[in-house]
Coordinates of C-alpha atoms and ligand atoms in Angstrom, one line a residue:
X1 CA -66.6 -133.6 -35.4
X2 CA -66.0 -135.5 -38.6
X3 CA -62.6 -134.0 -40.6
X4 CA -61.8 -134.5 -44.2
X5 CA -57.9 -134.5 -44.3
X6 CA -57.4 -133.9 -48.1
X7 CA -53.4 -134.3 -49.1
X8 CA -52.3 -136.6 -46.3
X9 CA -49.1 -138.4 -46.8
X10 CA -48.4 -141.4 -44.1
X11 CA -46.8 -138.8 -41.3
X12 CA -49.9 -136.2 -41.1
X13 CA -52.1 -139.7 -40.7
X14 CA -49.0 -140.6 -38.0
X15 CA -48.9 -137.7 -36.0
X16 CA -52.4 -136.5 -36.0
X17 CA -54.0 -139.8 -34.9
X18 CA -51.0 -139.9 -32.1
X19 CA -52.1 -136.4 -30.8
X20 CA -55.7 -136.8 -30.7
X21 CA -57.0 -137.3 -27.3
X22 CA -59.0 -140.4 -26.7
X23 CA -62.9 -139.1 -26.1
X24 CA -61.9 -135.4 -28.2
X25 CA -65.0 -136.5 -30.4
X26 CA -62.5 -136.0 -33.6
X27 CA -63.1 -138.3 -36.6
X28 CA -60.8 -138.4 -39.5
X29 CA -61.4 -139.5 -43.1
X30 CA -57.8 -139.2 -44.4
X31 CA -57.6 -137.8 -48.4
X32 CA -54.7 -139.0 -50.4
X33 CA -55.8 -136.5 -53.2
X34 CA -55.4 -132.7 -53.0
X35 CA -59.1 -130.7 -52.5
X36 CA -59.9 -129.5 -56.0
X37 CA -62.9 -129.0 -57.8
X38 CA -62.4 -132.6 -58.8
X39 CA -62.1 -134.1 -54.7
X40 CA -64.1 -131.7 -53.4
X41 CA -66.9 -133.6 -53.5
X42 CA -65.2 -136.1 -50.7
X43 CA -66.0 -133.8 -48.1
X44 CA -69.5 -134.5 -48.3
X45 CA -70.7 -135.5 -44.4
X46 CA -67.9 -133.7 -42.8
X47 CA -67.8 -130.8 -40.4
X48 CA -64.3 -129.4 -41.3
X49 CA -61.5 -129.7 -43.6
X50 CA -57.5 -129.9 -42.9
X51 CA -56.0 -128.8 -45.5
X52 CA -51.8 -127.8 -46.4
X53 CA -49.9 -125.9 -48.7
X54 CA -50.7 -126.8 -52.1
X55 CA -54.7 -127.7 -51.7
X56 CA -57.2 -125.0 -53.5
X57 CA -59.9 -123.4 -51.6
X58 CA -61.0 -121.0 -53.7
X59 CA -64.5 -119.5 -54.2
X60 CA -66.2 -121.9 -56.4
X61 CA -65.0 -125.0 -54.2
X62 CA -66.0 -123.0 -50.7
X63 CA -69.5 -122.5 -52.0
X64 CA -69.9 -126.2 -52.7
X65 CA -68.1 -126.8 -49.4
X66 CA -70.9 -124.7 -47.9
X67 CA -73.4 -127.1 -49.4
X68 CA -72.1 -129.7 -48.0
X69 CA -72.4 -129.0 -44.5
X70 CA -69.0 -127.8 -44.0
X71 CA -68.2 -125.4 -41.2
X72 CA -64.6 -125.0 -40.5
X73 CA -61.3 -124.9 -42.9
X74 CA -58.0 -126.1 -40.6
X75 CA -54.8 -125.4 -42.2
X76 CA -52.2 -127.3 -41.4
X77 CA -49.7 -124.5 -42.7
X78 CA -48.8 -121.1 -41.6
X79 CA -49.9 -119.5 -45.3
X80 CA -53.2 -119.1 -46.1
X81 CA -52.5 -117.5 -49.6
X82 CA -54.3 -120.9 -51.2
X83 CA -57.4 -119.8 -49.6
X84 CA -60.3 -117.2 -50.8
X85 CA -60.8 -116.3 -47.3
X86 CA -63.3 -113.2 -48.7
X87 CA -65.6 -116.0 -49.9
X88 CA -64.7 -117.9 -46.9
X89 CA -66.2 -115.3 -44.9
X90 CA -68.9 -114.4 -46.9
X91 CA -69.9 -118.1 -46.5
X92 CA -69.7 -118.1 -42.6
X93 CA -66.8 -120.4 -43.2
X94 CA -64.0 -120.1 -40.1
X95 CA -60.6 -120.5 -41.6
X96 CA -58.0 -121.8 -38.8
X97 CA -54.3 -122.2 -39.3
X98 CA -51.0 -123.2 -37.5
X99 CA -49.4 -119.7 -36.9
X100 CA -45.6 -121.4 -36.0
X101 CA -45.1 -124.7 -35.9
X102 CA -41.6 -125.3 -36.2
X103 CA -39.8 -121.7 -37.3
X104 CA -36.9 -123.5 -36.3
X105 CA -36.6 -126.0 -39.0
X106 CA -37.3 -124.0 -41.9
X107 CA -34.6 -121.8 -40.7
X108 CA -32.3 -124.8 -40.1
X109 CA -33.5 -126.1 -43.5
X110 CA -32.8 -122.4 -45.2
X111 CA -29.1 -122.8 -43.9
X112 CA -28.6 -126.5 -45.0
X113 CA -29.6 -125.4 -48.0
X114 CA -26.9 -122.7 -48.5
X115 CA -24.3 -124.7 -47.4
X116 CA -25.2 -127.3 -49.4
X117 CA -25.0 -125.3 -52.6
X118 CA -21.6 -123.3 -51.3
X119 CA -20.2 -126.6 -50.4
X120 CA -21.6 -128.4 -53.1
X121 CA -22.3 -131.4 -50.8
X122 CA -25.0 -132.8 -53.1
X123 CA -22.5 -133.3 -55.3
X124 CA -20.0 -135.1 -53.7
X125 CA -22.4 -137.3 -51.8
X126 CA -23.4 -138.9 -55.5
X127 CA -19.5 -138.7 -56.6
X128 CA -18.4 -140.6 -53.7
X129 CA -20.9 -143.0 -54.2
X130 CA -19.8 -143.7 -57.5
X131 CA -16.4 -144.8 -56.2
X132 CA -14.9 -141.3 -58.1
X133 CA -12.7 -139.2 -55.4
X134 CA -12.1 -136.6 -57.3
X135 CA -11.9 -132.8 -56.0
X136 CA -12.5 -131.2 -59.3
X137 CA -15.2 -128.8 -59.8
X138 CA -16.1 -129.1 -56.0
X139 CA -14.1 -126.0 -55.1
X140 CA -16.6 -124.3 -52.6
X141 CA -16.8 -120.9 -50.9
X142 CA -16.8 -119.7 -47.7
X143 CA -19.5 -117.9 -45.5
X144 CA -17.7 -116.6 -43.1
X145 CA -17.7 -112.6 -43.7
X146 CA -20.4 -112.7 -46.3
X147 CA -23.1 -110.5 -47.1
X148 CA -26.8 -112.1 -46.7
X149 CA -29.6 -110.6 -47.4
X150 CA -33.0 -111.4 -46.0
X151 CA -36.2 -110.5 -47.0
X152 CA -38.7 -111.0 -44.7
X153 CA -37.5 -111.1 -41.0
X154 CA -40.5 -112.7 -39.3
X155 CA -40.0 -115.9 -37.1
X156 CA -38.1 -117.7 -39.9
X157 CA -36.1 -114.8 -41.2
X158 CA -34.5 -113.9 -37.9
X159 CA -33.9 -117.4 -36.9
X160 CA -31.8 -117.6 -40.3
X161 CA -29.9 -115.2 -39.3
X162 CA -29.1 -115.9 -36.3
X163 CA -27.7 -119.3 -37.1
X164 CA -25.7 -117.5 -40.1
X165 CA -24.8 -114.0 -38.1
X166 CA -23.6 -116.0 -34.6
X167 CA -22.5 -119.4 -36.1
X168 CA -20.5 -118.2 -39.3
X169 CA -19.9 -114.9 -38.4
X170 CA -21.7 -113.7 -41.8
X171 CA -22.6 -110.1 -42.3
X172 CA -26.9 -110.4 -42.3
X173 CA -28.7 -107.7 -43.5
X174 CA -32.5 -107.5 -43.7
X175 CA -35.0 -105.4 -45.2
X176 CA -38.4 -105.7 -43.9
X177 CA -41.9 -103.1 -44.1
X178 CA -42.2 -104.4 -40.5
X179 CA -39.3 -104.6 -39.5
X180 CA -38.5 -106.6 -35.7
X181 CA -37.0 -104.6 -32.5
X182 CA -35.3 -107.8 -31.3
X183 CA -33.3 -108.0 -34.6
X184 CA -29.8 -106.8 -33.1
X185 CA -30.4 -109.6 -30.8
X186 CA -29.8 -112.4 -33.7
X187 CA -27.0 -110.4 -35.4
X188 CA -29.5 -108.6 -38.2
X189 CA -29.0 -105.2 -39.3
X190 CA -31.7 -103.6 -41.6
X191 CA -31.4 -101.8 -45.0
X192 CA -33.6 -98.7 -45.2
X193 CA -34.5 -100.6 -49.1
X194 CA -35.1 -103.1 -50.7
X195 CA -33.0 -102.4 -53.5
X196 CA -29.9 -101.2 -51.2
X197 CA -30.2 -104.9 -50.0
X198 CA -30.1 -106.4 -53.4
X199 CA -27.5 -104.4 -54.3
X200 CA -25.2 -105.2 -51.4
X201 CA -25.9 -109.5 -50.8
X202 CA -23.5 -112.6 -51.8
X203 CA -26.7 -114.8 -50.7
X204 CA -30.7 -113.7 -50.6
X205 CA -32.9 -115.7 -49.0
X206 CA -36.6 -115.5 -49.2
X207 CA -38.6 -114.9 -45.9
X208 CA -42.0 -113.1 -46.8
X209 CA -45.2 -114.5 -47.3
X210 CA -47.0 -114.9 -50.4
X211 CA -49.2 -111.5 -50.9
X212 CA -50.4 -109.3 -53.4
X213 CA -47.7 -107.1 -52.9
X214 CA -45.0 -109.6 -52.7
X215 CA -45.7 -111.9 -55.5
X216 CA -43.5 -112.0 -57.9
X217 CA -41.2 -109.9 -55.8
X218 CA -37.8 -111.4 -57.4
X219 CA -38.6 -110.1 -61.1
X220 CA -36.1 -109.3 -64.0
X221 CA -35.4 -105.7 -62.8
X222 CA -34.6 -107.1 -59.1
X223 CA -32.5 -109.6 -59.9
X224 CA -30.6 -107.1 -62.1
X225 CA -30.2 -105.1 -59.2
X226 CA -28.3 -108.0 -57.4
X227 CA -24.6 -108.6 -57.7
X228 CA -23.5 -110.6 -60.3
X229 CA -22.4 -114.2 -58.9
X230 CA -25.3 -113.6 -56.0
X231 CA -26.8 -117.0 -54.7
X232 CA -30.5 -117.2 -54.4
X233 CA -32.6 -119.6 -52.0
X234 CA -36.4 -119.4 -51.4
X235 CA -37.8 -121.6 -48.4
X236 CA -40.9 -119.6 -48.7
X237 CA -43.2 -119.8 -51.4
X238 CA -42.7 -119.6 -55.0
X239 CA -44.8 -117.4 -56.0
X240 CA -42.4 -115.0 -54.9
X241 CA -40.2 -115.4 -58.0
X242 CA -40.7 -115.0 -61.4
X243 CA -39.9 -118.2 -62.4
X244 CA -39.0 -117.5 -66.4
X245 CA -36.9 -114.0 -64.8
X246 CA -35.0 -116.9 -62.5
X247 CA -34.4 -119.1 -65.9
X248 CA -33.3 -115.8 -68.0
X249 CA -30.6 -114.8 -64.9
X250 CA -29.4 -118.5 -64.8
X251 CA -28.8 -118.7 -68.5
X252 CA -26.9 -115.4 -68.4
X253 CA -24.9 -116.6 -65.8
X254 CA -26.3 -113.8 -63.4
X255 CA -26.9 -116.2 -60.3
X256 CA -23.9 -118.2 -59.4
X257 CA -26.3 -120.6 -57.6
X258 CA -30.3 -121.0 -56.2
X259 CA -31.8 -123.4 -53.9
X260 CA -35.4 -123.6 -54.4
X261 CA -37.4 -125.3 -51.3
X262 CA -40.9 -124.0 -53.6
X263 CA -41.7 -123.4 -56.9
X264 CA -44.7 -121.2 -58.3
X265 CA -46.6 -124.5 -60.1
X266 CA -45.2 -126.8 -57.7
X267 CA -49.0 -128.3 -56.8
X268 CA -48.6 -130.3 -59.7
X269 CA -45.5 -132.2 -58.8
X270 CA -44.7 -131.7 -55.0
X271 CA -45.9 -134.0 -52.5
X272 CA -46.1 -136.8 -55.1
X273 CA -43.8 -139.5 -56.7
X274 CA -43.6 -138.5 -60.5
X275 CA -40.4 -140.2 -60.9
X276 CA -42.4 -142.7 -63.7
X277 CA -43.6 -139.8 -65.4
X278 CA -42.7 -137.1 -67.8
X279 CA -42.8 -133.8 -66.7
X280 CA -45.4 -131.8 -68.9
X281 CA -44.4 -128.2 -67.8
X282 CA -41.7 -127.2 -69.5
X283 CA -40.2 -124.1 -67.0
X284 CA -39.9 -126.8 -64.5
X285 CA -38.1 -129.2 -65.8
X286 CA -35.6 -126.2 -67.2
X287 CA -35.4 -125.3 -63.5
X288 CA -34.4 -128.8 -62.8
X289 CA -32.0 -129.2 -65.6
X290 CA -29.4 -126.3 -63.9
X291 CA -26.4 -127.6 -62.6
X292 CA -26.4 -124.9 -60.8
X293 CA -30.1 -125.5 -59.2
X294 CA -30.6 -127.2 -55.9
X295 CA -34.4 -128.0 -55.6
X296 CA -36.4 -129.8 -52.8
X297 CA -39.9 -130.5 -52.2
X298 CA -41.1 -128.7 -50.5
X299 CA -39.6 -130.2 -47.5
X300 CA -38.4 -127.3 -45.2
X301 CA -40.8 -127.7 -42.4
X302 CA -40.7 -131.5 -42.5
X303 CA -39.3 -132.5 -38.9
X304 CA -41.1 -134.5 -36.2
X305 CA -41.1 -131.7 -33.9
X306 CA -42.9 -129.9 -36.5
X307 CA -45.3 -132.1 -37.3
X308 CA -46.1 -132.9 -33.5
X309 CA -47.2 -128.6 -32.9
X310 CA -48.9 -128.6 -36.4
X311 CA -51.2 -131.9 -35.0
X312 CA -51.3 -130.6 -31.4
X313 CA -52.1 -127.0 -33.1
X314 CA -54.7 -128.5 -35.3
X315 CA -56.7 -130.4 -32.8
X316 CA -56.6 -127.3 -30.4
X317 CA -58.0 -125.3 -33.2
X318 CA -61.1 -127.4 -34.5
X319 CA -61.7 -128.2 -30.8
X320 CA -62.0 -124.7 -29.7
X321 CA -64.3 -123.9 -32.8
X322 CA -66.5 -126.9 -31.8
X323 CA -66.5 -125.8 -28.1
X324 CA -66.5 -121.3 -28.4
X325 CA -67.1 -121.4 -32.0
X326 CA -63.9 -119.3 -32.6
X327 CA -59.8 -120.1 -32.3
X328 CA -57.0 -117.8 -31.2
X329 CA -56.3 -118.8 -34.6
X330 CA -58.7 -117.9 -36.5
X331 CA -57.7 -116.1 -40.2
X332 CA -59.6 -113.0 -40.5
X333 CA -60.2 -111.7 -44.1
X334 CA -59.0 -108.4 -43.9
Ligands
NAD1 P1 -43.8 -114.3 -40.4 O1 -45.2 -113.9 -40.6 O2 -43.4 -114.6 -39.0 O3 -42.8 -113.3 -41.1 C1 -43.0 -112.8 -42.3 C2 -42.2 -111.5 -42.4 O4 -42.3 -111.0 -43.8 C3 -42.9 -110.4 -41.5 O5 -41.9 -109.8 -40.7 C4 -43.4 -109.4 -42.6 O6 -43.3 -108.1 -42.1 C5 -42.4 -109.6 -43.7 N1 -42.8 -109.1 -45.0 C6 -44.1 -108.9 -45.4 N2 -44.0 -108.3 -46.7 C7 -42.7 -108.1 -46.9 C8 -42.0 -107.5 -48.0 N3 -42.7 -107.0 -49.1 N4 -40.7 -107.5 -48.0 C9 -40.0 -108.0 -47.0 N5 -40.6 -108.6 -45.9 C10 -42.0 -108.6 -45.9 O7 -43.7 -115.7 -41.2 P2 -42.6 -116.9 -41.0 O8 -43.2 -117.8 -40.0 O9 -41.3 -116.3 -40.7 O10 -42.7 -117.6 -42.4 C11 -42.2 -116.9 -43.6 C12 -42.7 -117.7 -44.8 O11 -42.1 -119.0 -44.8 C13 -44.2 -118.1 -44.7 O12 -45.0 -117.0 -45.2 C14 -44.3 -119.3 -45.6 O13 -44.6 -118.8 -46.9 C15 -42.9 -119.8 -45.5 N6 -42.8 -121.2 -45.0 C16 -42.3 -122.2 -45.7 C17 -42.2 -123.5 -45.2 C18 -41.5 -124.6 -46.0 O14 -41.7 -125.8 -45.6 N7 -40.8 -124.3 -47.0 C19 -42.7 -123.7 -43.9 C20 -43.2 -122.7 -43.2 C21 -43.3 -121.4 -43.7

């Protein structure tokens, strides 16, 4: 099976050619470039895709896709929001993904980030550096006894609390449509709404995925429903705040603090080094220019545990669609 890895930075190369079995038939053409409707072409003579995060598949490039030959679309990701999996079906296209790779190390991630804004260890790291000891304007808080809020209590949500109910002894509360039986187990209680949540958190963090329903789900009349002086983080996916809301609640002094993991546009800039070039959209680089904003790149899930069950996932998946034509983790338009 020959697989058209579009987005692949030097680890995915790394650890998928490390987990491939010798003889597994698998033949990879690895794709600096995102799939657009510019790269899509590349695929040409390939059986499958592997796609992440911030690659389109929408119609338009799944119908060319089709008449190319292509049969399968392997995520390398848990979300599958960047893919038109109606058309996909439509097109007899089977759309694969990694269900959980490393729940763990967003979770862990999720954490670092708080205490890195509560701490305000990014900070330090580049005063010390400078040879400048000083301890002003690096007063911190801390989390012990504090209310957070998470939305979203699927494998990520309840693993950050656990680490911030049973290692700081925070209060966690959760809201949740769905919300999980085993959540007493990792020290979260839920909040019959979402708004008594808001109302009620010193920190939110972001644990849904990327729907219809949820976009946008951090909006001007939600974060006026949260405390003022609340602190903010989204490891999920940033379509899940309005990012101009965000920008308006920063400026009025709303949000004491956010640590952004995603951003809504961020297929522009993540994953890429733009440090030699000016950054063209405007609500970004506002975002960046916060003192008070803590941004990564997307970086979350980026361990080597991680990437080891996304490879092993990923070969299990297009090998089972070669072999019974279908995956146990196959995405299913609905
Ligand atoms: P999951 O499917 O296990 O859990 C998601 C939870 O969100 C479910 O319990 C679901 O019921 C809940 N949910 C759905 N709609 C909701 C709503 N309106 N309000 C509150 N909760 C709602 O997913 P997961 O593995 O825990 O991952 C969560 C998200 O983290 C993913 O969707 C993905 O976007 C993101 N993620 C980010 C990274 C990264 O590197 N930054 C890595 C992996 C996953």
């Amino acid at each position: 099976m020959k697989v058209a890895v579009f987005g692949t930075r030097r680890y995915d190369v790394d650890s998928l050619e490390k987990a491939t079995p010798k003889g597994s038939g698998l033949e990879y053409t690895f794709i600096e470039a995102l799939l657009d409707h510019t790269t899509v072409v590349l695929a040409k003579d390939h059986d499958a895709i592997c796609l992440f995060v911030n690659d389109t598949c929408d119609k338009a490039i799944l119908e060319t896709l089709h008449e190319l030959g292509v049969k399968y679309v392997a995520l390398r990701c848990a979300g599958f929001n960047n893919v038109d999996l109606s058309a996909a079906s439509k097109l007899n296209i089977h759309v694969v993904r990694v269900p959980a790779y490393s729940p763990e190390a967003v979770a862990e991630f999720a954490v670092g980030m708080i205490m890195t804004i509560v701490r305000k260890y990014h900070k330090a790291y580049n005063r010390v550096r400078e040879g400048n000891f000083l301890l002003d304007g690096l007063v911190g808080i801390n989390l012990n006894g504090k209310t957070v809020g998470l939305i979203g209590t699927g494998k990520i949500g309840l693993l950050t609390g656990r680490i911030l109910a049973h290692g700081f002894r925070c209060k966690v509360i959760a809201y949740d449509p769905y919300p999980s039986k085993v959540a007493d187990e990792y020290g979260v209680t839920y909040v019959n709404t979402l708004d008594d949540l808001l109302e009620r958190s010193d920190i939110i963090s972001l644990h849904c995925p990327l729907t219809e329903s949820t976009k946008y789900i951090i909006n001007d009349d939600s974060l006026s429903k949260m405390k003022r002086g609340v602190i903010l983080i989204n490891t999920s996916r940033g379509g899940l705040i309005d990012t101009y809301a965000l920008i308006r609640a920063l400026k009025s002094g709303h949000l004491k603090a956010v640590g952004l993991d995603v951003y809504e546009k961020e297929s522009n800039y993540f994953f890429a080094d733009s440090s030699a070039k000016v950054i063209s959209d405007d609500t970004f680089a506002r975002l960046l220019s916060f003192y008070n904003v803590f941004m990564t790149g997307h970086q979350a899930f980026l361990t080597e545990e991680a990437l080891e069950n996304i490879s092993d996932t990923t070969i299990q998946n297009l090998l089972d669609l070669e072999s019974k034509g279908t995956s146990e983790n196959i995405v299913v338009h609905q």
